[in-house]
Amino acid sequence: MKRIKILAAILITVHSVFAQSRSETIDIPSGIFNEVRKVRIYLPEGYADYPNRKYTVAYLFDAQSDAFFNFIKATFDYLSSDGYISPTILVGISSGNRQFEFTPKPETVGGTKSFEKSGGAALLALHLKEEVLPAIEKKYRSNGYTIGIGHSLGGTFLTYALINYPEIFNAFIAVSPNYEYDNEQLVHKFDSLSKPQLLKNKFLYIAYGKGDMYEEKFKAGTQKIESLLSKKNIAGLKWQVKSMDNDSHGTTATEGIFKGMIALYREFSLPYERLTTFLNDSSKSFIKSVKKYYAVQTNWAGVQLPLVNDINGIGYNCFYSNKKTEAIAIFEWAISLYPGDVNLYDSMGEIQQASGNNKEALKYFSKGLVVLEQQRSQLPQETYERLVNGFKERIKYVGP
């Protein structure tokens, strides 16, 4: 099924049970901080409709700001509704004392003169690794791929985590990070990185602005990190450092996170230009070319690619390019990768029907109905009835 979505930016966080809302706040008892920590959750559209789907999970720091968290929620909705990223679970990490939690212990004299208290980054990293991530993995349908997103000192913390706890996140999006802290401690730490192989298969995106007092102050350290990334050329680490035409430290996050997420998901997807090349190269098997491409991407990411929304889109792109045979081959592969995803049977049925293969369309619509029935207990009643009625109407139309 090709779904056309209308963006609905949810601007109010509702504390409720999952069945009633895509947003909720959960309590995570922390022995590390000796308190109960509140974590905000925002589930992607369609999460309740497809109980077999698993999702990447993005952890956003500074979620204590309602305005900031709600803006990123709307950003994720917009990007996923138009296919720029795959639907992603958003987890908001709130910090009561961000200067403390986002900074490593100081090692130089005078390096933290503007900070009342610092040095809690190790505690936050352990809290995430041992308490937050396990709780999220247990409660929500994660595919195991994690993204850290931080602005300003949040970006400082992500760089600390990249160096000291690279296992926490697969991807790191740091916007306007403060590398001036403690006389550029993290720059020096990155320069003397003892185990660069631990950054293999990671993704790092750093963005910074210009003109603003903070942006100009932090720029030197960011450019040094960029120079070190070029110099070290760490095998398997994919990275980008981008200078933005943004002259306000307070707004660099809105541009940087947006572009960082797009940059990451480009690593997950098949560029349209490459797809077109595969479609037009009659000397090679189209489906073999696509599978070969994604085998490389899967090996790098450590998660099955393409993701289900992406492969669904590839199939329709083939069909709209008047490559019906190739579209069918894509959906056959998709169903073999994600046999419990009801939407793929609907998509395959639609493609077969549009290709004049009503018998095959009937087979896939019927199979979709069977899979749907198996998932009935996991679905909201309204969703179940809507999907059942949809399949029955299709079966009635193409049936004998």
Short mmCIF file of C-alpha atoms in Angstrom, two decimals:
data_model
loop_
_atom_site.label_atom_id
_atom_site.label_comp_id
_atom_site.label_asym_id
_atom_site.label_seq_id
_atom_site.Cartn_x
_atom_site.Cartn_y
_atom_site.Cartn_z
CA MET A 1 0.00 0.00 0.00
CA LYS A 2 1.35 3.41 -0.92
CA ARG A 3 0.43 5.65 1.99
CA ILE A 4 -0.04 9.39 1.47
CA LYS A 5 0.31 11.21 4.74
CA ILE A 6 -0.66 14.68 5.89
CA LEU A 7 1.74 16.21 8.40
CA ALA A 8 0.20 16.75 11.82
CA ALA A 9 2.70 18.40 14.14
CA ILE A 10 1.84 17.39 17.69
CA LEU A 11 2.76 20.28 19.93
CA ILE A 12 1.53 19.00 23.28
CA THR A 13 3.04 16.03 25.09
CA VAL A 14 0.25 13.88 26.49
CA HIS A 15 1.06 11.64 29.44
CA SER A 16 -1.05 8.60 28.68
CA VAL A 17 -0.99 4.92 27.94
CA PHE A 18 0.37 3.83 24.56
CA ALA A 19 -2.96 2.75 23.12
CA GLN A 20 -4.31 6.30 23.42
CA SER A 21 -1.34 8.34 22.25
CA ARG A 22 1.93 8.24 20.37
CA SER A 23 3.52 10.16 23.25
CA GLU A 24 4.18 9.04 26.78
CA THR A 25 6.55 9.61 29.66
CA ILE A 26 8.03 6.65 31.51
CA ASP A 27 9.89 6.44 34.81
CA ILE A 28 13.29 4.74 34.93
CA PRO A 29 14.69 4.10 38.43
CA SER A 30 18.37 4.99 38.42
CA GLY A 31 20.81 3.52 40.88
CA ILE A 32 23.53 5.54 39.19
CA PHE A 33 21.87 8.90 39.90
CA ASN A 34 19.98 7.58 42.95
CA GLU A 35 16.67 8.92 41.69
CA VAL A 36 13.79 8.15 39.35
CA ARG A 37 14.46 9.68 35.94
CA LYS A 38 11.66 10.60 33.52
CA VAL A 39 12.15 9.71 29.87
CA ARG A 40 9.91 11.01 27.10
CA ILE A 41 8.82 8.74 24.25
CA TYR A 42 7.38 9.62 20.87
CA LEU A 43 6.36 6.73 18.64
CA PRO A 44 6.29 7.00 14.85
CA GLU A 45 3.04 7.05 12.92
CA GLY A 46 1.85 3.53 12.22
CA TYR A 47 3.60 2.00 15.24
CA ALA A 48 0.34 0.50 16.52
CA ASP A 49 -0.76 -0.67 13.06
CA TYR A 50 2.21 -2.93 12.34
CA PRO A 51 3.09 -4.94 15.47
CA ASN A 52 5.88 -6.84 13.71
CA ARG A 53 7.84 -3.79 12.65
CA LYS A 54 10.99 -2.77 14.46
CA TYR A 55 12.46 0.73 14.44
CA THR A 56 15.67 2.64 14.88
CA VAL A 57 15.70 4.66 18.10
CA ALA A 58 16.95 8.24 18.39
CA TYR A 59 17.93 9.59 21.82
CA LEU A 60 17.52 13.36 22.02
CA PHE A 61 19.27 15.25 24.81
CA ASP A 62 17.87 18.40 26.47
CA ALA A 63 14.32 17.02 26.30
CA GLN A 64 13.54 18.92 29.51
CA SER A 65 12.64 21.73 27.12
CA ASP A 66 9.07 21.15 25.92
CA ALA A 67 9.54 23.50 22.98
CA PHE A 68 12.72 21.74 21.83
CA PHE A 69 11.34 18.22 22.20
CA ASN A 70 8.09 19.12 20.45
CA PHE A 71 9.96 20.77 17.58
CA ILE A 72 12.05 17.66 16.99
CA LYS A 73 8.90 15.50 17.19
CA ALA A 74 7.35 17.57 14.41
CA THR A 75 10.63 17.42 12.45
CA PHE A 76 10.66 13.62 12.63
CA ASP A 77 7.02 13.48 11.54
CA TYR A 78 7.72 15.72 8.56
CA LEU A 79 10.85 13.87 7.44
CA SER A 80 9.27 10.42 7.74
CA SER A 81 5.96 11.43 6.14
CA ASP A 82 7.80 12.52 3.00
CA GLY A 83 10.21 9.57 3.00
CA TYR A 84 13.40 11.47 3.85
CA ILE A 85 13.91 9.19 6.85
CA SER A 86 12.32 5.95 7.93
CA PRO A 87 9.90 6.12 10.88
CA THR A 88 11.98 6.39 14.05
CA ILE A 89 11.23 6.11 17.76
CA LEU A 90 12.22 9.34 19.52
CA VAL A 91 13.41 9.12 23.14
CA GLY A 92 13.85 12.37 25.06
CA ILE A 93 16.53 12.46 27.76
CA SER A 94 15.97 15.23 30.29
CA SER A 95 18.78 16.69 32.39
CA GLY A 96 18.24 18.75 35.51
CA ASN A 97 21.87 19.92 35.55
CA ARG A 98 23.12 19.80 31.98
CA GLN A 99 26.47 21.43 32.73
CA PHE A 100 27.25 18.60 35.12
CA GLU A 101 25.81 15.70 33.14
CA PHE A 102 27.16 16.67 29.73
CA THR A 103 30.79 17.37 30.68
CA PRO A 104 33.69 15.06 31.55
CA LYS A 105 35.80 15.61 34.64
CA PRO A 106 38.10 18.62 34.09
CA GLU A 107 41.79 17.91 33.70
CA THR A 108 43.28 21.37 33.37
CA VAL A 109 43.44 24.47 35.54
CA GLY A 110 40.99 27.20 34.55
CA GLY A 111 39.37 25.11 31.84
CA THR A 112 35.91 25.25 33.41
CA LYS A 113 35.78 28.76 34.80
CA SER A 114 32.27 29.42 33.43
CA PHE A 115 30.85 26.20 34.93
CA GLU A 116 29.44 26.03 38.45
CA LYS A 117 29.64 22.24 38.43
CA SER A 118 30.99 19.80 35.85
CA GLY A 119 32.28 16.28 35.45
CA GLY A 120 29.19 14.04 35.36
CA ALA A 121 29.44 12.73 31.79
CA ALA A 122 30.59 9.28 32.91
CA LEU A 123 27.52 8.95 35.14
CA LEU A 124 25.18 9.88 32.31
CA ALA A 125 26.92 7.47 29.94
CA LEU A 126 26.55 4.60 32.41
CA HIS A 127 22.94 5.57 33.09
CA LEU A 128 22.21 5.34 29.38
CA LYS A 129 24.15 2.12 28.84
CA GLU A 130 22.96 0.19 31.88
CA GLU A 131 19.53 1.64 32.65
CA VAL A 132 17.91 3.63 29.84
CA LEU A 133 18.77 1.65 26.70
CA PRO A 134 17.89 -1.74 28.25
CA ALA A 135 14.53 -0.33 29.42
CA ILE A 136 13.73 1.06 25.97
CA GLU A 137 14.81 -2.13 24.20
CA LYS A 138 12.57 -4.17 26.49
CA LYS A 139 9.46 -1.99 26.23
CA TYR A 140 9.54 -0.88 22.58
CA ARG A 141 10.17 -2.58 19.24
CA SER A 142 13.72 -1.49 18.51
CA ASN A 143 15.83 -2.98 15.73
CA GLY A 144 18.95 -2.34 17.81
CA TYR A 145 20.23 0.69 15.88
CA THR A 146 20.64 3.72 18.14
CA ILE A 147 21.16 7.39 17.30
CA GLY A 148 22.41 10.04 19.75
CA ILE A 149 21.37 13.64 19.07
CA GLY A 150 22.75 16.58 21.03
CA HIS A 151 23.08 20.35 20.67
CA SER A 152 25.72 22.56 22.31
CA LEU A 153 26.80 20.76 25.51
CA GLY A 154 24.64 17.86 24.35
CA GLY A 155 27.00 17.60 21.38
CA THR A 156 29.93 17.78 23.78
CA PHE A 157 28.55 14.80 25.66
CA LEU A 158 28.01 12.82 22.46
CA THR A 159 31.64 13.35 21.51
CA TYR A 160 32.67 12.19 24.98
CA ALA A 161 30.49 9.09 24.48
CA LEU A 162 31.96 8.46 21.02
CA ILE A 163 35.46 8.43 22.53
CA ASN A 164 34.77 6.61 25.79
CA TYR A 165 31.53 4.63 25.29
CA PRO A 166 31.19 4.09 21.53
CA GLU A 167 29.00 1.04 22.14
CA ILE A 168 26.07 3.17 23.33
CA PHE A 169 25.18 4.64 19.94
CA ASN A 170 25.60 3.59 16.33
CA ALA A 171 25.21 7.15 15.05
CA PHE A 172 26.15 10.48 16.64
CA ILE A 173 24.63 13.81 15.56
CA ALA A 174 26.37 16.68 17.37
CA VAL A 175 25.28 20.22 16.52
CA SER A 176 27.34 23.22 17.69
CA PRO A 177 29.30 21.13 20.22
CA ASN A 178 31.29 23.00 22.86
CA TYR A 179 34.85 21.75 22.38
CA GLU A 180 36.29 24.77 24.15
CA TYR A 181 35.43 23.12 27.48
CA ASP A 182 38.43 22.36 29.71
CA ASN A 183 40.92 23.80 27.23
CA GLU A 184 39.66 21.55 24.42
CA GLN A 185 39.93 18.34 26.44
CA LEU A 186 37.89 16.32 23.96
CA VAL A 187 39.97 17.49 21.00
CA HIS A 188 43.09 16.20 22.74
CA LYS A 189 41.34 12.96 23.71
CA PHE A 190 40.28 12.36 20.13
CA ASP A 191 43.81 13.08 18.92
CA SER A 192 45.20 10.40 21.24
CA LEU A 193 42.42 7.87 20.58
CA SER A 194 43.82 4.51 21.63
CA LYS A 195 41.33 2.18 19.95
CA PRO A 196 40.07 3.79 16.72
CA GLN A 197 38.84 0.37 15.57
CA LEU A 198 35.97 0.73 18.05
CA LEU A 199 34.57 3.47 15.79
CA LYS A 200 34.26 1.08 12.87
CA ASN A 201 30.74 1.08 11.43
CA LYS A 202 29.80 4.28 13.29
CA PHE A 203 28.28 7.42 11.78
CA LEU A 204 29.29 10.89 13.00
CA TYR A 205 27.68 14.14 11.88
CA ILE A 206 28.89 17.47 13.28
CA ALA A 207 27.45 20.84 12.26
CA TYR A 208 28.28 24.37 13.34
CA GLY A 209 27.18 27.91 12.49
CA LYS A 210 28.90 31.26 12.19
CA GLY A 211 28.66 34.87 13.31
CA ASP A 212 27.18 34.14 16.71
CA MET A 213 29.40 34.60 19.78
CA TYR A 214 29.15 30.94 20.83
CA GLU A 215 29.46 29.61 17.30
CA GLU A 216 32.64 31.59 16.72
CA LYS A 217 34.02 30.50 20.09
CA PHE A 218 33.33 26.80 19.45
CA LYS A 219 34.37 26.81 15.79
CA ALA A 220 38.12 26.36 16.36
CA GLY A 221 37.69 23.12 18.29
CA THR A 222 35.21 21.76 15.74
CA GLN A 223 37.59 22.47 12.88
CA LYS A 224 40.37 20.70 14.79
CA ILE A 225 38.14 17.63 15.16
CA GLU A 226 37.43 17.78 11.43
CA SER A 227 41.16 17.92 10.69
CA LEU A 228 41.79 14.93 12.95
CA LEU A 229 39.00 12.95 11.28
CA SER A 230 40.63 13.56 7.91
CA LYS A 231 44.08 12.73 9.23
CA LYS A 232 43.10 9.52 11.04
CA ASN A 233 40.86 8.22 8.24
CA ILE A 234 39.38 5.62 10.61
CA ALA A 235 38.30 2.51 8.70
CA GLY A 236 34.54 2.01 8.70
CA LEU A 237 33.74 5.39 10.32
CA LYS A 238 31.49 7.47 8.10
CA TRP A 239 31.53 11.13 9.05
CA GLN A 240 30.57 14.61 7.92
CA VAL A 241 31.42 18.02 9.39
CA LYS A 242 29.24 20.78 7.98
CA SER A 243 29.45 24.55 8.26
CA MET A 244 25.94 26.01 8.26
CA ASP A 245 24.82 29.45 7.15
CA ASN A 246 23.22 29.94 10.56
CA ASP A 247 24.18 32.87 12.79
CA SER A 248 22.39 31.97 16.02
CA HIS A 249 23.59 29.34 18.48
CA GLY A 250 20.01 28.93 19.66
CA THR A 251 18.75 27.92 16.21
CA THR A 252 21.61 25.80 14.86
CA ALA A 253 19.91 22.72 16.30
CA THR A 254 16.84 23.19 14.11
CA GLU A 255 18.94 23.09 10.96
CA GLY A 256 21.68 20.72 12.09
CA ILE A 257 19.46 17.93 13.44
CA PHE A 258 17.24 18.10 10.35
CA LYS A 259 20.24 17.74 8.02
CA GLY A 260 22.01 15.23 10.23
CA MET A 261 19.07 12.83 10.18
CA ILE A 262 18.80 13.11 6.40
CA ALA A 263 22.54 12.47 6.04
CA LEU A 264 22.32 9.35 8.20
CA TYR A 265 19.36 7.85 6.38
CA ARG A 266 21.06 8.42 3.04
CA GLU A 267 23.55 5.82 4.24
CA PHE A 268 20.61 3.44 4.79
CA SER A 269 18.88 3.95 1.46
CA LEU A 270 19.39 3.39 -2.24
CA PRO A 271 19.82 6.76 -4.01
CA TYR A 272 17.31 7.30 -6.78
CA GLU A 273 20.13 7.87 -9.27
CA ARG A 274 21.66 4.49 -8.38
CA LEU A 275 18.24 2.83 -8.62
CA THR A 276 17.78 4.31 -12.09
CA THR A 277 21.20 3.00 -13.12
CA PHE A 278 20.29 -0.49 -11.94
CA LEU A 279 16.96 -0.34 -13.78
CA ASN A 280 18.56 0.76 -17.05
CA ASP A 281 21.51 -1.68 -17.00
CA SER A 282 20.20 -4.61 -19.03
CA SER A 283 23.56 -6.42 -18.76
CA LYS A 284 23.01 -7.20 -15.08
CA SER A 285 20.21 -8.62 -13.00
CA PHE A 286 18.36 -5.73 -11.40
CA ILE A 287 17.39 -7.54 -8.23
CA LYS A 288 20.91 -8.94 -7.81
CA SER A 289 22.35 -5.42 -8.11
CA VAL A 290 19.98 -4.09 -5.47
CA LYS A 291 20.69 -6.99 -3.11
CA LYS A 292 24.43 -6.58 -3.56
CA TYR A 293 24.21 -2.88 -2.77
CA TYR A 294 22.23 -3.48 0.40
CA ALA A 295 24.46 -6.34 1.51
CA VAL A 296 27.29 -3.82 1.80
CA GLN A 297 25.09 -1.31 3.64
CA THR A 298 23.75 -3.98 6.00
CA ASN A 299 27.26 -5.14 6.85
CA TRP A 300 28.27 -1.57 7.70
CA ALA A 301 25.16 -0.61 9.67
CA GLY A 302 24.81 -3.89 11.54
CA VAL A 303 21.05 -3.86 11.01
CA GLN A 304 18.96 -5.44 8.24
CA LEU A 305 18.69 -3.08 5.28
CA PRO A 306 16.67 -1.93 3.48
CA LEU A 307 14.23 -1.01 6.21
CA VAL A 308 10.66 -1.99 5.44
CA ASN A 309 9.46 1.51 4.48
CA ASP A 310 12.44 1.94 2.19
CA ILE A 311 11.98 -1.32 0.32
CA ASN A 312 8.28 -0.54 -0.08
CA GLY A 313 9.26 2.78 -1.66
CA ILE A 314 11.77 1.12 -3.99
CA GLY A 315 9.07 -1.23 -5.23
CA TYR A 316 6.71 1.61 -6.06
CA ASN A 317 9.50 3.63 -7.69
CA CYS A 318 10.13 0.69 -9.99
CA PHE A 319 6.44 0.39 -10.80
CA TYR A 320 6.05 4.11 -11.53
CA SER A 321 9.11 3.84 -13.81
CA ASN A 322 7.09 1.26 -15.79
CA LYS A 323 9.35 -1.55 -14.56
CA LYS A 324 6.64 -3.93 -13.37
CA THR A 325 8.74 -7.09 -13.41
CA GLU A 326 11.41 -5.38 -11.31
CA ALA A 327 8.78 -4.05 -8.91
CA ILE A 328 7.42 -7.55 -8.36
CA ALA A 329 10.94 -8.87 -7.76
CA ILE A 330 11.47 -6.18 -5.11
CA PHE A 331 8.27 -7.04 -3.28
CA GLU A 332 9.06 -10.76 -3.39
CA TRP A 333 12.37 -9.94 -1.70
CA ALA A 334 10.66 -7.58 0.74
CA ILE A 335 8.24 -10.26 1.88
CA SER A 336 11.09 -12.74 2.34
CA LEU A 337 12.84 -10.19 4.60
CA TYR A 338 9.73 -9.09 6.50
CA PRO A 339 7.15 -11.91 6.25
CA GLY A 340 5.09 -10.54 9.12
CA ASP A 341 4.58 -7.08 7.63
CA VAL A 342 0.96 -6.88 6.47
CA ASN A 343 1.49 -3.76 4.38
CA LEU A 344 3.89 -5.54 2.02
CA TYR A 345 1.23 -8.09 1.02
CA ASP A 346 -1.13 -5.23 0.27
CA SER A 347 1.56 -3.47 -1.80
CA MET A 348 2.41 -6.62 -3.73
CA GLY A 349 -1.28 -7.27 -4.37
CA GLU A 350 -1.72 -3.73 -5.70
CA ILE A 351 1.26 -4.08 -8.02
CA GLN A 352 0.06 -7.46 -9.31
CA GLN A 353 -3.44 -6.10 -9.82
CA ALA A 354 -2.16 -3.05 -11.68
CA SER A 355 -0.04 -5.36 -13.84
CA GLY A 356 -3.14 -7.33 -14.83
CA ASN A 357 -2.26 -10.38 -12.70
CA ASN A 358 -5.49 -10.71 -10.75
CA LYS A 359 -4.79 -14.32 -9.75
CA GLU A 360 -1.47 -13.32 -8.16
CA ALA A 361 -3.09 -10.25 -6.61
CA LEU A 362 -5.73 -12.45 -5.01
CA LYS A 363 -3.01 -14.72 -3.60
CA TYR A 364 -1.19 -11.85 -1.88
CA PHE A 365 -4.33 -10.10 -0.62
CA SER A 366 -5.49 -13.41 0.83
CA LYS A 367 -2.11 -14.07 2.43
CA GLY A 368 -2.15 -10.58 3.92
CA LEU A 369 -5.52 -11.31 5.48
CA VAL A 370 -4.12 -14.49 7.04
CA VAL A 371 -1.12 -12.66 8.49
CA LEU A 372 -3.41 -9.92 9.76
CA GLU A 373 -5.59 -12.46 11.53
CA GLN A 374 -2.50 -13.85 13.27
CA GLN A 375 -1.77 -10.38 14.64
CA ARG A 376 -5.33 -9.58 15.70
CA SER A 377 -4.64 -9.71 19.44
CA GLN A 378 -1.81 -7.18 19.03
CA LEU A 379 -3.84 -4.60 17.13
CA PRO A 380 -6.29 -1.92 18.28
CA GLN A 381 -9.78 -3.09 17.29
CA GLU A 382 -10.37 -0.07 15.07
CA THR A 383 -7.11 -0.70 13.19
CA TYR A 384 -7.85 -4.38 12.80
CA GLU A 385 -11.31 -3.74 11.39
CA ARG A 386 -10.03 -1.09 8.98
CA LEU A 387 -7.29 -3.35 7.62
CA VAL A 388 -9.61 -6.38 7.38
CA ASN A 389 -12.20 -4.39 5.46
CA GLY A 390 -9.49 -3.09 3.14
CA PHE A 391 -8.26 -6.57 2.28
CA LYS A 392 -11.79 -7.90 1.84
CA GLU A 393 -12.65 -5.12 -0.58
CA ARG A 394 -9.51 -5.86 -2.62
CA ILE A 395 -10.23 -9.58 -2.62
CA LYS A 396 -13.80 -8.93 -3.73
CA TYR A 397 -12.57 -6.78 -6.61
CA VAL A 398 -9.95 -9.19 -7.99
CA GLY A 399 -11.60 -12.48 -6.98
CA PRO A 400 -13.25 -14.95 -9.37
#
